[in-house]
Amino acid sequence: MASITEGRFGGDDRQPPGGKGPRNVLQMVWLCVSLGLMVAVGVWGYRLLLREAAGIPTVHASTGPVRTAPEVPGGSTAQNIGLSVNAVLARNPDSMMESDVVILAPQGAALSREDLSRQSSYLSAAGAMPSGISDDVLSAGEVLQIAGADDPVESIDDLLSQLINPPVIAAAPEAAAPSSSGIPRPRTRPTNGAVTALAVAAAQAPVASAPQSISADVPAGTPLVQLGAFPSTEGAANEWTRLSRNFADFLRGKTPVIQQATNGGNVIYRLRASGFTDLEDARRFCALMVAENGACIPVSAS
């Protein structure tokens, strides 16, 4: 029988087919890990597809109680409610620090006694009704007694016509109109038989006198009010006439004074009014004039 002999290069080092080595064990481990990973990914993908297809989220029940009753059913009392603050201070009066002191804002400045008296005088002067004007309604007999007319109807008609349509001075004499003595003039009577005292007082109110000449001899310290400054005495006189017509009640009893002065090398004429007891009286007068959209400045003669 032939025998197996070793070759020239030695014997065969190959292991028999049934042998197990460390390399085969490592390969088997990696194979198991790969299979497990593939199975896990497949299961995870399958569950993901099922969840997205169904659209129903999974809700787990809570382990604890749904509601918990509070320890103090009425709630805890704060330290700044009721008399708690007083109780804290009573226990430790020195606990209030300087930063806890509340300082109120100071009161607003009040008017002095002099300002209050001046304000009351201004209000009384502004609220007082000018002399000669009243809201009382007079009867026809009282109107006749005040006016002193003989014909009641004619005097009332003439008074109203003069107030509504003042007479106009014609520039040139016109031809005499034909006599109408034979034609009776119809007499109109008042609808209510009474005329307010305002119309009578307006008809009887005297117009303030116009300045006649330049007056400069006014004692120093005399309270005056300045009503304007004009380049000529005629302008000052015209302004006084206008003011006497618009502010007849205010200028009643006041004397016009026109004083010459120099301003920037130009001669001006200041229109002023006198007849005030003191400078406060002049200021009250100017307050009334300014309230009626008039120009007025209280001054003292120098």
Short mmCIF file of C-alpha atoms in Angstrom, two decimals, residues 63-238:
data_model
loop_
_atom_site.label_atom_id
_atom_site.label_comp_id
_atom_site.label_asym_id
_atom_site.label_seq_id
_atom_site.Cartn_x
_atom_site.Cartn_y
_atom_site.Cartn_z
CA THR A 63 -49.95 57.57 36.90
CA GLY A 64 -50.85 60.27 39.48
CA PRO A 65 -54.26 61.70 40.47
CA VAL A 66 -56.05 63.93 37.99
CA ARG A 67 -56.90 66.63 40.56
CA THR A 68 -55.18 67.54 43.76
CA ALA A 69 -56.97 69.41 46.54
CA PRO A 70 -55.05 72.45 47.88
CA GLU A 71 -53.53 72.26 51.29
CA VAL A 72 -55.45 75.39 52.40
CA PRO A 73 -58.87 75.47 50.67
CA GLY A 74 -59.40 79.19 51.40
CA GLY A 75 -56.05 80.20 50.01
CA SER A 76 -53.07 81.71 51.77
CA THR A 77 -53.39 85.18 53.30
CA ALA A 78 -50.93 87.73 51.97
CA GLN A 79 -48.92 89.82 54.39
CA ASN A 80 -50.30 93.11 53.08
CA ILE A 81 -54.04 92.42 53.48
CA GLY A 82 -56.12 93.92 56.24
CA LEU A 83 -54.28 94.67 59.47
CA SER A 84 -51.38 92.34 58.75
CA VAL A 85 -49.03 95.26 58.14
CA ASN A 86 -49.98 96.81 61.48
CA ALA A 87 -49.34 93.50 63.18
CA VAL A 88 -45.87 93.29 61.65
CA LEU A 89 -45.04 96.82 62.78
CA ALA A 90 -46.41 96.11 66.25
CA ARG A 91 -44.11 93.13 66.62
CA ASN A 92 -41.03 95.03 65.42
CA PRO A 93 -41.45 98.82 65.18
CA ASP A 94 -37.83 99.28 64.09
CA SER A 95 -38.26 97.03 61.06
CA MET A 96 -39.35 99.88 58.79
CA MET A 97 -36.31 100.97 56.85
CA GLU A 98 -35.77 104.34 55.30
CA SER A 99 -36.42 102.92 51.83
CA ASP A 100 -39.89 101.76 52.93
CA VAL A 101 -41.02 105.24 53.93
CA VAL A 102 -43.62 106.62 51.52
CA ILE A 103 -43.32 110.38 50.99
CA LEU A 104 -46.23 112.09 49.29
CA ALA A 105 -45.69 114.80 46.71
CA PRO A 106 -45.91 118.37 48.03
CA GLN A 107 -49.14 120.25 47.57
CA GLY A 108 -49.47 122.70 44.73
CA ALA A 109 -48.76 126.35 45.34
CA ALA A 110 -51.92 128.03 46.56
CA LEU A 111 -52.94 131.59 45.78
CA SER A 112 -52.06 134.19 48.34
CA ARG A 113 -54.66 136.33 50.06
CA GLU A 114 -53.78 139.27 47.82
CA ASP A 115 -54.22 137.18 44.66
CA LEU A 116 -57.57 135.85 45.88
CA SER A 117 -58.86 139.35 46.55
CA ARG A 118 -57.64 140.50 43.14
CA GLN A 119 -59.28 137.52 41.44
CA SER A 120 -62.59 138.14 43.19
CA SER A 121 -62.48 141.80 42.16
CA TYR A 122 -61.78 140.82 38.53
CA LEU A 123 -64.65 138.36 38.52
CA SER A 124 -67.04 140.84 40.08
CA ALA A 125 -65.99 143.52 37.60
CA ALA A 126 -66.31 141.17 34.63
CA GLY A 127 -69.65 139.77 35.75
CA ALA A 128 -71.18 143.12 36.62
CA MET A 129 -73.61 144.46 34.05
CA PRO A 130 -72.68 147.89 32.62
CA SER A 131 -74.61 150.77 34.03
CA GLY A 132 -77.64 151.88 32.08
CA ILE A 133 -78.42 148.43 30.69
CA SER A 134 -81.01 146.13 32.19
CA ASP A 135 -82.87 143.03 31.11
CA ASP A 136 -86.10 144.14 32.76
CA VAL A 137 -89.04 144.71 30.41
CA LEU A 138 -90.74 148.08 30.80
CA SER A 139 -94.29 148.87 29.93
CA ALA A 140 -95.27 151.54 27.44
CA GLY A 141 -96.11 154.02 30.22
CA GLU A 142 -92.70 153.62 31.89
CA VAL A 143 -90.98 154.08 28.55
CA LEU A 144 -92.91 157.32 27.99
CA GLN A 145 -92.03 158.54 31.46
CA ILE A 146 -88.32 157.91 30.81
CA ALA A 147 -88.30 159.33 27.30
CA GLY A 148 -90.52 162.32 28.17
CA ALA A 149 -92.38 162.22 24.87
CA ASP A 150 -95.90 163.47 24.20
CA ASP A 151 -97.04 161.00 21.58
CA PRO A 152 -96.51 157.41 22.79
CA VAL A 153 -96.76 155.77 19.41
CA GLU A 154 -94.65 158.31 17.57
CA SER A 155 -91.90 158.38 20.20
CA ILE A 156 -91.53 154.58 20.22
CA ASP A 157 -91.61 154.39 16.42
CA ASP A 158 -89.07 157.17 16.07
CA LEU A 159 -86.81 155.57 18.65
CA LEU A 160 -86.85 152.20 16.91
CA SER A 161 -86.38 153.75 13.47
CA GLN A 162 -83.38 155.75 14.71
CA LEU A 163 -81.81 152.65 16.19
CA ILE A 164 -82.32 150.55 13.05
CA ASN A 165 -81.74 153.24 10.40
CA PRO A 166 -79.57 156.09 11.72
CA PRO A 167 -80.03 159.43 9.93
CA VAL A 168 -77.65 160.11 7.05
CA ILE A 169 -76.37 163.63 6.39
CA ALA A 170 -76.86 164.49 2.72
CA ALA A 171 -73.91 165.84 0.80
CA ALA A 172 -75.97 168.49 -1.03
CA PRO A 173 -79.45 169.92 -0.36
CA GLU A 174 -82.14 168.22 -2.39
CA ALA A 175 -85.26 169.69 -3.88
CA ALA A 176 -88.16 170.06 -1.49
CA ALA A 177 -90.55 167.18 -1.70
CA PRO A 178 -94.24 167.89 -2.30
CA SER A 179 -96.24 168.45 0.82
CA SER A 180 -97.99 165.39 2.15
CA SER A 181 -99.82 167.02 5.01
CA GLY A 182 -103.13 165.94 3.56
CA ILE A 183 -102.14 162.27 3.53
CA PRO A 184 -102.53 160.65 6.96
CA ARG A 185 -99.50 158.66 8.05
CA PRO A 186 -100.41 155.16 9.28
CA ARG A 187 -99.31 154.54 12.82
CA THR A 188 -97.94 151.14 13.74
CA ARG A 189 -98.19 149.95 17.28
CA PRO A 190 -95.82 147.54 19.03
CA THR A 191 -96.83 143.91 18.85
CA ASN A 192 -96.38 143.20 22.55
CA GLY A 193 -96.89 146.74 23.92
CA ALA A 194 -93.50 146.79 25.65
CA VAL A 195 -89.96 147.84 24.78
CA THR A 196 -86.92 146.55 26.59
CA ALA A 197 -84.86 148.99 28.58
CA LEU A 198 -81.80 148.12 26.50
CA ALA A 199 -82.98 150.15 23.51
CA VAL A 200 -83.87 153.14 25.71
CA ALA A 201 -80.51 153.06 27.47
CA ALA A 202 -78.68 152.80 24.16
CA ALA A 203 -80.55 155.82 22.83
CA GLN A 204 -79.89 157.88 25.97
CA ALA A 205 -76.24 156.82 26.44
CA PRO A 206 -73.99 159.87 26.09
CA VAL A 207 -71.09 159.60 23.70
CA ALA A 208 -67.70 160.15 25.28
CA SER A 209 -66.19 163.51 24.50
CA ALA A 210 -63.59 163.63 21.76
CA PRO A 211 -60.10 164.94 22.59
CA GLN A 212 -59.88 168.63 21.81
CA SER A 213 -56.13 169.22 22.06
CA ILE A 214 -52.85 167.65 23.08
CA SER A 215 -52.76 167.22 26.84
CA ALA A 216 -49.38 166.76 28.44
CA ASP A 217 -49.85 168.35 31.87
CA VAL A 218 -50.87 165.15 33.66
CA PRO A 219 -49.54 164.79 37.22
CA ALA A 220 -46.85 162.17 37.63
CA GLY A 221 -48.15 158.87 38.96
CA THR A 222 -51.66 159.35 37.58
CA PRO A 223 -53.10 155.95 36.58
CA LEU A 224 -53.82 155.86 32.85
CA VAL A 225 -54.59 153.30 30.17
CA GLN A 226 -53.00 153.47 26.73
CA LEU A 227 -55.35 152.67 23.86
CA GLY A 228 -52.94 153.09 20.95
CA ALA A 229 -50.18 155.12 19.31
CA PHE A 230 -50.69 157.08 16.07
CA PRO A 231 -48.56 159.28 13.79
CA SER A 232 -50.96 162.23 14.07
CA THR A 233 -53.49 163.73 16.45
CA GLU A 234 -56.26 163.21 13.89
CA GLY A 235 -55.64 159.46 13.93
CA ALA A 236 -55.78 159.43 17.73
CA ALA A 237 -59.00 161.47 17.70
CA ASN A 238 -60.60 159.14 15.16
#
